[in-house]
PDB file of N, CA, C and O in Angstrom:
ATOM      1  N   MET A  28       0.859  -1.174   0.000  1.00 85.00           N
ATOM      2  CA  MET A  28       0.000   0.000   0.000  1.00 85.00           C
ATOM      3  C   MET A  28       0.906   1.237   0.000  1.00 85.00           C
ATOM      4  O   MET A  28       1.858   1.316   0.777  1.00 85.00           O
ATOM      5  N   SER A  29       0.593   2.179  -0.837  1.00 92.00           N
ATOM      6  CA  SER A  29       1.420   3.387  -0.933  1.00 92.00           C
ATOM      7  C   SER A  29       1.259   4.242   0.325  1.00 92.00           C
ATOM      8  O   SER A  29       0.263   4.150   1.045  1.00 92.00           O
ATOM      9  N   THR A  30       2.252   5.063   0.568  1.00 93.00           N
ATOM     10  CA  THR A  30       2.221   5.970   1.720  1.00 93.00           C
ATOM     11  C   THR A  30       1.022   6.906   1.634  1.00 93.00           C
ATOM     12  O   THR A  30       0.347   7.171   2.633  1.00 93.00           O
ATOM     13  N   GLU A  31       0.759   7.386   0.422  1.00 95.00           N
ATOM     14  CA  GLU A  31      -0.378   8.304   0.224  1.00 95.00           C
ATOM     15  C   GLU A  31      -1.700   7.616   0.568  1.00 95.00           C
ATOM     16  O   GLU A  31      -2.550   8.194   1.270  1.00 95.00           O
ATOM     17  N   LYS A  32      -1.887   6.383   0.088  1.00 96.00           N
ATOM     18  CA  LYS A  32      -3.118   5.651   0.399  1.00 96.00           C
ATOM     19  C   LYS A  32      -3.231   5.388   1.887  1.00 96.00           C
ATOM     20  O   LYS A  32      -4.298   5.526   2.478  1.00 96.00           O
ATOM     21  N   LEU A  33      -2.112   4.993   2.488  1.00 95.00           N
ATOM     22  CA  LEU A  33      -2.118   4.708   3.918  1.00 95.00           C
ATOM     23  C   LEU A  33      -2.480   5.956   4.716  1.00 95.00           C
ATOM     24  O   LEU A  33      -3.263   5.885   5.670  1.00 95.00           O
ATOM     25  N   ASP A  34      -1.947   7.098   4.341  1.00 96.00           N
ATOM     26  CA  ASP A  34      -2.284   8.350   5.027  1.00 96.00           C
ATOM     27  C   ASP A  34      -3.760   8.699   4.857  1.00 96.00           C
ATOM     28  O   ASP A  34      -4.419   9.123   5.814  1.00 96.00           O
ATOM     29  N   THR A  35      -4.283   8.519   3.652  1.00 96.00           N
ATOM     30  CA  THR A  35      -5.694   8.812   3.390  1.00 96.00           C
ATOM     31  C   THR A  35      -6.598   7.885   4.200  1.00 96.00           C
ATOM     32  O   THR A  35      -7.541   8.333   4.858  1.00 96.00           O
ATOM     33  N   LEU A  36      -6.286   6.588   4.167  1.00 97.00           N
ATOM     34  CA  LEU A  36      -7.101   5.638   4.924  1.00 97.00           C
ATOM     35  C   LEU A  36      -6.946   5.844   6.427  1.00 97.00           C
ATOM     36  O   LEU A  36      -7.903   5.667   7.183  1.00 97.00           O
ATOM     37  N   GLY A  37      -5.766   6.253   6.859  1.00 97.00           N
ATOM     38  CA  GLY A  37      -5.559   6.560   8.272  1.00 97.00           C
ATOM     39  C   GLY A  37      -6.417   7.738   8.715  1.00 97.00           C
ATOM     40  O   GLY A  37      -6.999   7.724   9.806  1.00 97.00           O
ATOM     41  N   ALA A  38      -6.512   8.754   7.865  1.00 97.00           N
ATOM     42  CA  ALA A  38      -7.361   9.913   8.174  1.00 97.00           C
ATOM     43  C   ALA A  38      -8.832   9.507   8.258  1.00 97.00           C
ATOM     44  O   ALA A  38      -9.569   9.961   9.148  1.00 97.00           O
ATOM     45  N   LEU A  39      -9.249   8.631   7.348  1.00 97.00           N
ATOM     46  CA  LEU A  39     -10.635   8.138   7.391  1.00 97.00           C
ATOM     47  C   LEU A  39     -10.876   7.294   8.639  1.00 97.00           C
ATOM     48  O   LEU A  39     -11.946   7.379   9.258  1.00 97.00           O
ATOM     49  N   GLU A  40      -9.900   6.483   9.007  1.00 97.00           N
ATOM     50  CA  GLU A  40     -10.011   5.682  10.229  1.00 97.00           C
ATOM     51  C   GLU A  40     -10.127   6.590  11.449  1.00 97.00           C
ATOM     52  O   GLU A  40     -10.915   6.326  12.355  1.00 97.00           O
ATOM     53  N   HIS A  41      -9.393   7.680  11.463  1.00 98.00           N
ATOM     54  CA  HIS A  41      -9.487   8.610  12.592  1.00 98.00           C
ATOM     55  C   HIS A  41     -10.888   9.211  12.672  1.00 98.00           C
ATOM     56  O   HIS A  41     -11.466   9.299  13.761  1.00 98.00           O
ATOM     57  N   ARG A  42     -11.437   9.578  11.531  1.00 97.00           N
ATOM     58  CA  ARG A  42     -12.810  10.125  11.523  1.00 97.00           C
ATOM     59  C   ARG A  42     -13.804   9.095  12.044  1.00 97.00           C
ATOM     60  O   ARG A  42     -14.700   9.419  12.818  1.00 97.00           O
ATOM     61  N   ARG A  43     -13.643   7.837  11.597  1.00 97.00           N
ATOM     62  CA  ARG A  43     -14.541   6.773  12.050  1.00 97.00           C
ATOM     63  C   ARG A  43     -14.436   6.607  13.563  1.00 97.00           C
ATOM     64  O   ARG A  43     -15.449   6.542  14.273  1.00 97.00           O
ATOM     65  N   TRP A  44     -13.217   6.584  14.067  1.00 97.00           N
ATOM     66  CA  TRP A  44     -12.972   6.428  15.496  1.00 97.00           C
ATOM     67  C   TRP A  44     -13.589   7.604  16.271  1.00 97.00           C
ATOM     68  O   TRP A  44     -14.240   7.396  17.304  1.00 97.00           O
ATOM     69  N   MET A  45     -13.375   8.828  15.763  1.00 98.00           N
ATOM     70  CA  MET A  45     -13.932  10.007  16.427  1.00 98.00           C
ATOM     71  C   MET A  45     -15.453   9.942  16.502  1.00 98.00           C
ATOM     72  O   MET A  45     -16.044  10.210  17.555  1.00 98.00           O
ATOM     73  N   LEU A  46     -16.093   9.593  15.393  1.00 98.00           N
ATOM     74  CA  LEU A  46     -17.556   9.507  15.385  1.00 98.00           C
ATOM     75  C   LEU A  46     -18.058   8.478  16.379  1.00 98.00           C
ATOM     76  O   LEU A  46     -19.035   8.710  17.093  1.00 98.00           O
ATOM     77  N   ASP A  47     -17.374   7.331  16.445  1.00 98.00           N
ATOM     78  CA  ASP A  47     -17.751   6.296  17.402  1.00 98.00           C
ATOM     79  C   ASP A  47     -17.664   6.837  18.824  1.00 98.00           C
ATOM     80  O   ASP A  47     -18.587   6.673  19.628  1.00 98.00           O
ATOM     81  N   ARG A  48     -16.570   7.499  19.140  1.00 98.00           N
ATOM     82  CA  ARG A  48     -16.388   8.055  20.482  1.00 98.00           C
ATOM     83  C   ARG A  48     -17.437   9.133  20.773  1.00 98.00           C
ATOM     84  O   ARG A  48     -18.061   9.129  21.837  1.00 98.00           O
ATOM     85  N   LEU A  49     -17.611  10.065  19.844  1.00 98.00           N
ATOM     86  CA  LEU A  49     -18.555  11.159  20.071  1.00 98.00           C
ATOM     87  C   LEU A  49     -19.977  10.643  20.261  1.00 98.00           C
ATOM     88  O   LEU A  49     -20.710  11.139  21.119  1.00 98.00           O
ATOM     89  N   LEU A  50     -20.371   9.643  19.470  1.00 98.00           N
ATOM     90  CA  LEU A  50     -21.707   9.068  19.613  1.00 98.00           C
ATOM     91  C   LEU A  50     -21.885   8.347  20.941  1.00 98.00           C
ATOM     92  O   LEU A  50     -23.008   8.102  21.375  1.00 98.00           O
ATOM     93  N   ASN A  51     -20.771   7.996  21.574  1.00 98.00           N
ATOM     94  CA  ASN A  51     -20.824   7.315  22.864  1.00 98.00           C
ATOM     95  C   ASN A  51     -20.505   8.245  24.040  1.00 98.00           C
ATOM     96  O   ASN A  51     -20.140   7.794  25.122  1.00 98.00           O
ATOM     97  N   GLY A  52     -20.647   9.555  23.808  1.00 98.00           N
ATOM     98  CA  GLY A  52     -20.561  10.517  24.894  1.00 98.00           C
ATOM     99  C   GLY A  52     -19.177  11.042  25.240  1.00 98.00           C
ATOM    100  O   GLY A  52     -19.012  11.745  26.230  1.00 98.00           O
ATOM    101  N   TRP A  53     -18.178  10.718  24.436  1.00 98.00           N
ATOM    102  CA  TRP A  53     -16.836  11.226  24.689  1.00 98.00           C
ATOM    103  C   TRP A  53     -16.734  12.660  24.192  1.00 98.00           C
ATOM    104  O   TRP A  53     -17.484  13.092  23.327  1.00 98.00           O
ATOM    105  N   ARG A  54     -15.747  13.395  24.749  1.00 98.00           N
ATOM    106  CA  ARG A  54     -15.493  14.758  24.297  1.00 98.00           C
ATOM    107  C   ARG A  54     -13.994  15.040  24.397  1.00 98.00           C
ATOM    108  O   ARG A  54     -13.251  14.307  25.039  1.00 98.00           O
ATOM    109  N   TYR A  55     -13.589  16.122  23.769  1.00 98.00           N
ATOM    110  CA  TYR A  55     -12.184  16.495  23.777  1.00 98.00           C
ATOM    111  C   TYR A  55     -11.771  17.039  25.140  1.00 98.00           C
ATOM    112  O   TYR A  55     -12.524  17.737  25.809  1.00 98.00           O
ATOM    113  N   GLY A  56     -10.542  16.716  25.516  1.00 98.00           N
ATOM    114  CA  GLY A  56      -9.902  17.298  26.685  1.00 98.00           C
ATOM    115  C   GLY A  56      -8.412  17.060  26.556  1.00 98.00           C
ATOM    116  O   GLY A  56      -7.993  16.074  25.948  1.00 98.00           O
ATOM    117  N   PRO A  57      -7.594  17.930  27.101  1.00 97.00           N
ATOM    118  CA  PRO A  57      -6.146  17.821  26.916  1.00 97.00           C
ATOM    119  C   PRO A  57      -5.525  16.605  27.604  1.00 97.00           C
ATOM    120  O   PRO A  57      -4.453  16.153  27.223  1.00 97.00           O
ATOM    121  N   VAL A  58      -6.214  16.044  28.615  1.00 97.00           N
ATOM    122  CA  VAL A  58      -5.703  14.875  29.328  1.00 97.00           C
ATOM    123  C   VAL A  58      -6.754  13.771  29.272  1.00 97.00           C
ATOM    124  O   VAL A  58      -7.922  13.996  29.590  1.00 97.00           O
ATOM    125  N   ARG A  59      -6.322  12.575  28.873  1.00 97.00           N
ATOM    126  CA  ARG A  59      -7.262  11.455  28.759  1.00 97.00           C
ATOM    127  C   ARG A  59      -7.800  11.067  30.132  1.00 97.00           C
ATOM    128  O   ARG A  59      -7.059  10.962  31.105  1.00 97.00           O
ATOM    129  N   ASP A  60      -9.110  10.858  30.172  1.00 98.00           N
ATOM    130  CA  ASP A  60      -9.786  10.406  31.381  1.00 98.00           C
ATOM    131  C   ASP A  60     -10.912   9.492  30.925  1.00 98.00           C
ATOM    132  O   ASP A  60     -11.980   9.962  30.517  1.00 98.00           O
ATOM    133  N   ASP A  61     -10.658   8.184  30.969  1.00 98.00           N
ATOM    134  CA  ASP A  61     -11.648   7.227  30.474  1.00 98.00           C
ATOM    135  C   ASP A  61     -12.949   7.276  31.262  1.00 98.00           C
ATOM    136  O   ASP A  61     -14.029   7.146  30.685  1.00 98.00           O
ATOM    137  N   ARG A  62     -12.842   7.476  32.542  1.00 98.00           N
ATOM    138  CA  ARG A  62     -14.048   7.521  33.378  1.00 98.00           C
ATOM    139  C   ARG A  62     -14.953   8.696  33.002  1.00 98.00           C
ATOM    140  O   ARG A  62     -16.168   8.563  32.950  1.00 98.00           O
ATOM    141  N   ALA A  63     -14.339   9.843  32.725  1.00 98.00           N
ATOM    142  CA  ALA A  63     -15.091  11.041  32.339  1.00 98.00           C
ATOM    143  C   ALA A  63     -15.323  11.109  30.829  1.00 98.00           C
ATOM    144  O   ALA A  63     -15.933  12.061  30.347  1.00 98.00           O
ATOM    145  N   ARG A  64     -14.818  10.116  30.103  1.00 98.00           N
ATOM    146  CA  ARG A  64     -14.931  10.056  28.643  1.00 98.00           C
ATOM    147  C   ARG A  64     -14.340  11.297  27.966  1.00 98.00           C
ATOM    148  O   ARG A  64     -14.990  11.948  27.143  1.00 98.00           O
ATOM    149  N   ILE A  65     -13.108  11.570  28.327  1.00 98.00           N
ATOM    150  CA  ILE A  65     -12.365  12.686  27.737  1.00 98.00           C
ATOM    151  C   ILE A  65     -11.130  12.115  27.056  1.00 98.00           C
ATOM    152  O   ILE A  65     -10.450  11.257  27.618  1.00 98.00           O
ATOM    153  N   HIS A  66     -10.864  12.597  25.837  1.00 98.00           N
ATOM    154  CA  HIS A  66      -9.708  12.083  25.088  1.00 98.00           C
ATOM    155  C   HIS A  66      -9.036  13.223  24.328  1.00 98.00           C
ATOM    156  O   HIS A  66      -9.703  14.000  23.644  1.00 98.00           O
ATOM    157  N   PRO A  67      -7.706  13.300  24.416  1.00 97.00           N
ATOM    158  CA  PRO A  67      -6.989  14.387  23.734  1.00 97.00           C
ATOM    159  C   PRO A  67      -6.918  14.249  22.211  1.00 97.00           C
ATOM    160  O   PRO A  67      -6.599  15.226  21.528  1.00 97.00           O
ATOM    161  N   ASP A  68      -7.240  13.080  21.671  1.00 97.00           N
ATOM    162  CA  ASP A  68      -7.197  12.900  20.220  1.00 97.00           C
ATOM    163  C   ASP A  68      -8.534  13.146  19.527  1.00 97.00           C
ATOM    164  O   ASP A  68      -8.660  12.931  18.320  1.00 97.00           O
ATOM    165  N   LEU A  69      -9.514  13.609  20.266  1.00 98.00           N
ATOM    166  CA  LEU A  69     -10.805  13.942  19.650  1.00 98.00           C
ATOM    167  C   LEU A  69     -10.719  15.333  19.031  1.00 98.00           C
ATOM    168  O   LEU A  69     -11.275  16.308  19.536  1.00 98.00           O
ATOM    169  N   LYS A  70      -9.981  15.389  17.944  1.00 97.00           N
ATOM    170  CA  LYS A  70      -9.768  16.628  17.203  1.00 97.00           C
ATOM    171  C   LYS A  70      -9.464  16.248  15.761  1.00 97.00           C
ATOM    172  O   LYS A  70      -9.180  15.085  15.476  1.00 97.00           O
ATOM    173  N   PRO A  71      -9.525  17.195  14.850  1.00 95.00           N
ATOM    174  CA  PRO A  71      -9.267  16.881  13.442  1.00 95.00           C
ATOM    175  C   PRO A  71      -7.904  16.201  13.256  1.00 95.00           C
ATOM    176  O   PRO A  71      -6.929  16.516  13.948  1.00 95.00           O
ATOM    177  N   GLY A  72      -7.864  15.266  12.326  1.00 94.00           N
ATOM    178  CA  GLY A  72      -6.651  14.504  12.065  1.00 94.00           C
ATOM    179  C   GLY A  72      -5.434  15.357  11.774  1.00 94.00           C
ATOM    180  O   GLY A  72      -4.320  15.003  12.167  1.00 94.00           O
ATOM    181  N   ARG A  73      -5.621  16.478  11.116  1.00 94.00           N
ATOM    182  CA  ARG A  73      -4.482  17.337  10.782  1.00 94.00           C
ATOM    183  C   ARG A  73      -3.829  17.936  12.023  1.00 94.00           C
ATOM    184  O   ARG A  73      -2.698  18.387  11.980  1.00 94.00           O
ATOM    185  N   GLU A  74      -4.543  17.909  13.153  1.00 96.00           N
ATOM    186  CA  GLU A  74      -4.010  18.448  14.404  1.00 96.00           C
ATOM    187  C   GLU A  74      -3.328  17.390  15.274  1.00 96.00           C
ATOM    188  O   GLU A  74      -2.770  17.713  16.320  1.00 96.00           O
ATOM    189  N   LEU A  75      -3.382  16.134  14.867  1.00 97.00           N
ATOM    190  CA  LEU A  75      -2.783  15.057  15.648  1.00 97.00           C
ATOM    191  C   LEU A  75      -1.267  15.072  15.550  1.00 97.00           C
ATOM    192  O   LEU A  75      -0.708  15.456  14.524  1.00 97.00           O
ATOM    193  N   ASP A  76      -0.621  14.606  16.604  1.00 96.00           N
ATOM    194  CA  ASP A  76       0.827  14.435  16.517  1.00 96.00           C
ATOM    195  C   ASP A  76       1.122  13.154  15.726  1.00 96.00           C
ATOM    196  O   ASP A  76       0.219  12.371  15.425  1.00 96.00           O
ATOM    197  N   GLU A  77       2.366  12.956  15.374  1.00 96.00           N
ATOM    198  CA  GLU A  77       2.737  11.830  14.521  1.00 96.00           C
ATOM    199  C   GLU A  77       2.431  10.483  15.170  1.00 96.00           C
ATOM    200  O   GLU A  77       2.024   9.538  14.495  1.00 96.00           O
ATOM    201  N   ALA A  78       2.590  10.373  16.477  1.00 96.00           N
ATOM    202  CA  ALA A  78       2.306   9.109  17.168  1.00 96.00           C
ATOM    203  C   ALA A  78       0.828   8.735  17.048  1.00 96.00           C
ATOM    204  O   ALA A  78       0.495   7.563  16.823  1.00 96.00           O
ATOM    205  N   ALA A  79      -0.051   9.703  17.179  1.00 96.00           N
ATOM    206  CA  ALA A  79      -1.488   9.438  17.054  1.00 96.00           C
ATOM    207  C   ALA A  79      -1.847   9.064  15.622  1.00 96.00           C
ATOM    208  O   ALA A  79      -2.654   8.156  15.393  1.00 96.00           O
ATOM    209  N   LYS A  80      -1.244   9.733  14.651  1.00 97.00           N
ATOM    210  CA  LYS A  80      -1.495   9.386  13.246  1.00 97.00           C
ATOM    211  C   LYS A  80      -1.017   7.966  12.955  1.00 97.00           C
ATOM    212  O   LYS A  80      -1.662   7.222  12.213  1.00 97.00           O
ATOM    213  N   GLU A  81       0.094   7.586  13.558  1.00 97.00           N
ATOM    214  CA  GLU A  81       0.620   6.236  13.343  1.00 97.00           C
ATOM    215  C   GLU A  81      -0.318   5.175  13.910  1.00 97.00           C
ATOM    216  O   GLU A  81      -0.445   4.096  13.344  1.00 97.00           O
ATOM    217  N   LYS A  82      -1.005   5.475  15.008  1.00 96.00           N
ATOM    218  CA  LYS A  82      -1.991   4.532  15.551  1.00 96.00           C
ATOM    219  C   LYS A  82      -3.086   4.263  14.519  1.00 96.00           C
ATOM    220  O   LYS A  82      -3.504   3.117  14.320  1.00 96.00           O
ATOM    221  N   ASP A  83      -3.551   5.328  13.858  1.00 97.00           N
ATOM    222  CA  ASP A  83      -4.594   5.168  12.834  1.00 97.00           C
ATOM    223  C   ASP A  83      -4.063   4.362  11.651  1.00 97.00           C
ATOM    224  O   ASP A  83      -4.750   3.474  11.138  1.00 97.00           O
ATOM    225  N   ARG A  84      -2.836   4.642  11.213  1.00 97.00           N
ATOM    226  CA  ARG A  84      -2.246   3.879  10.113  1.00 97.00           C
ATOM    227  C   ARG A  84      -2.080   2.420  10.505  1.00 97.00           C
ATOM    228  O   ARG A  84      -2.316   1.519   9.691  1.00 97.00           O
ATOM    229  N   ALA A  85      -1.686   2.158  11.750  1.00 97.00           N
ATOM    230  CA  ALA A  85      -1.531   0.776  12.221  1.00 97.00           C
ATOM    231  C   ALA A  85      -2.871   0.046  12.192  1.00 97.00           C
ATOM    232  O   ALA A  85      -2.931  -1.140  11.828  1.00 97.00           O
ATOM    233  N   ASN A  86      -3.947   0.728  12.557  1.00 96.00           N
ATOM    234  CA  ASN A  86      -5.276   0.110  12.491  1.00 96.00           C
ATOM    235  C   ASN A  86      -5.660  -0.220  11.057  1.00 96.00           C
ATOM    236  O   ASN A  86      -6.277  -1.260  10.796  1.00 96.00           O
ATOM    237  N   VAL A  87      -5.297   0.643  10.122  1.00 97.00           N
ATOM    238  CA  VAL A  87      -5.573   0.376   8.701  1.00 97.00           C
ATOM    239  C   VAL A  87      -4.775  -0.845   8.241  1.00 97.00           C
ATOM    240  O   VAL A  87      -5.315  -1.721   7.566  1.00 97.00           O
ATOM    241  N   ARG A  88      -3.498  -0.903   8.614  1.00 97.00           N
ATOM    242  CA  ARG A  88      -2.673  -2.061   8.234  1.00 97.00           C
ATOM    243  C   ARG A  88      -3.263  -3.350   8.783  1.00 97.00           C
ATOM    244  O   ARG A  88      -3.328  -4.363   8.089  1.00 97.00           O
ATOM    245  N   LYS A  89      -3.698  -3.332  10.039  1.00 97.00           N
ATOM    246  CA  LYS A  89      -4.278  -4.519  10.666  1.00 97.00           C
ATOM    247  C   LYS A  89      -5.571  -4.928   9.960  1.00 97.00           C
ATOM    248  O   LYS A  89      -5.790  -6.121   9.700  1.00 97.00           O
ATOM    249  N   ALA A  90      -6.417  -3.970   9.621  1.00 96.00           N
ATOM    250  CA  ALA A  90      -7.662  -4.281   8.910  1.00 96.00           C
ATOM    251  C   ALA A  90      -7.355  -4.897   7.551  1.00 96.00           C
ATOM    252  O   ALA A  90      -8.007  -5.872   7.132  1.00 96.00           O
ATOM    253  N   ALA A  91      -6.358  -4.376   6.862  1.00 94.00           N
ATOM    254  CA  ALA A  91      -5.970  -4.928   5.558  1.00 94.00           C
ATOM    255  C   ALA A  91      -5.474  -6.359   5.712  1.00 94.00           C
ATOM    256  O   ALA A  91      -5.783  -7.229   4.882  1.00 94.00           O
ATOM    257  N   GLU A  92      -4.724  -6.633   6.777  1.00 95.00           N
ATOM    258  CA  GLU A  92      -4.248  -7.995   7.050  1.00 95.00           C
ATOM    259  C   GLU A  92      -5.417  -8.949   7.243  1.00 95.00           C
ATOM    260  O   GLU A  92      -5.416 -10.060   6.725  1.00 95.00           O
ATOM    261  N   ILE A  93      -6.395  -8.516   8.008  1.00 95.00           N
ATOM    262  CA  ILE A  93      -7.571  -9.357   8.275  1.00 95.00           C
ATOM    263  C   ILE A  93      -8.312  -9.651   6.983  1.00 95.00           C
ATOM    264  O   ILE A  93      -8.689 -10.793   6.716  1.00 95.00           O
ATOM    265  N   VAL A  94      -8.516  -8.634   6.164  1.00 94.00           N
ATOM    266  CA  VAL A  94      -9.213  -8.828   4.881  1.00 94.00           C
ATOM    267  C   VAL A  94      -8.438  -9.798   4.010  1.00 94.00           C
ATOM    268  O   VAL A  94      -9.016 -10.723   3.421  1.00 94.00           O
ATOM    269  N   ARG A  95      -7.111  -9.618   3.918  1.00 91.00           N
ATOM    270  CA  ARG A  95      -6.302 -10.535   3.101  1.00 91.00           C
ATOM    271  C   ARG A  95      -6.411 -11.969   3.591  1.00 91.00           C
ATOM    272  O   ARG A  95      -6.531 -12.891   2.787  1.00 91.00           O
ATOM    273  N   SER A  96      -6.399 -12.175   4.909  1.00 92.00           N
ATOM    274  CA  SER A  96      -6.477 -13.540   5.430  1.00 92.00           C
ATOM    275  C   SER A  96      -7.838 -14.169   5.138  1.00 92.00           C
ATOM    276  O   SER A  96      -7.918 -15.358   4.836  1.00 92.00           O
ATOM    277  N   VAL A  97      -8.905 -13.389   5.193  1.00 90.00           N
ATOM    278  CA  VAL A  97     -10.241 -13.901   4.885  1.00 90.00           C
ATOM    279  C   VAL A  97     -10.333 -14.258   3.408  1.00 90.00           C
ATOM    280  O   VAL A  97     -10.863 -15.310   3.041  1.00 90.00           O
ATOM    281  N   VAL A  98      -9.803 -13.399   2.556  1.00 86.00           N
ATOM    282  CA  VAL A  98      -9.834 -13.656   1.110  1.00 86.00           C
ATOM    283  C   VAL A  98      -9.047 -14.918   0.782  1.00 86.00           C
ATOM    284  O   VAL A  98      -9.499 -15.749   0.000  1.00 86.00           O
ATOM    285  N   LYS A  99      -7.886 -15.095   1.397  1.00 81.00           N
ATOM    286  CA  LYS A  99      -7.085 -16.291   1.172  1.00 81.00           C
ATOM    287  C   LYS A  99      -7.840 -17.550   1.578  1.00 81.00           C
ATOM    288  O   LYS A  99      -7.816 -18.555   0.878  1.00 81.00           O
ATOM    289  N   LYS A 100      -8.529 -17.504   2.715  1.00 80.00           N
ATOM    290  CA  LYS A 100      -9.288 -18.661   3.189  1.00 80.00           C
ATOM    291  C   LYS A 100     -10.433 -19.008   2.240  1.00 80.00           C
ATOM    292  O   LYS A 100     -10.737 -20.160   2.004  1.00 80.00           O
ATOM    293  N   LYS A 101     -11.068 -17.970   1.671  1.00 77.00           N
ATOM    294  CA  LYS A 101     -12.189 -18.215   0.757  1.00 77.00           C
ATOM    295  C   LYS A 101     -11.713 -18.801  -0.576  1.00 77.00           C
ATOM    296  O   LYS A 101     -12.447 -19.507  -1.239  1.00 77.00           O
ATOM    297  N   LYS A 102     -10.474 -18.506  -0.953  1.00 74.00           N
ATOM    298  CA  LYS A 102      -9.944 -19.014  -2.216  1.00 74.00           C
ATOM    299  C   LYS A 102      -9.580 -20.487  -2.124  1.00 74.00           C
ATOM    300  O   LYS A 102      -9.456 -21.147  -3.141  1.00 74.00           O
ATOM    301  N   ARG A 103      -9.414 -20.997  -0.934  1.00 70.00           N
ATOM    302  CA  ARG A 103      -9.021 -22.418  -0.760  1.00 70.00           C
ATOM    303  C   ARG A 103     -10.102 -23.367  -1.113  1.00 70.00           C
ATOM    304  O   ARG A 103     -11.174 -23.337  -1.223  1.00 70.00           O
TER     305      ARG A 103
END
């Protein structure tokens, strides 16, 4: 997967994650507090630090791995 595609899919994954959190009552705050449902990454992807962006890219890579393994099993 190209770097450009990975970055694009990572940004989409971040949006998906944000929507899931927001729909479940989470909100932005500078310090994470799971009990209060506050998370510092609930902000636009362009504002994330590189470590947070890498988490989204890692989730995309993992999802692609899962899809590939399912496709391989179906081809057998």
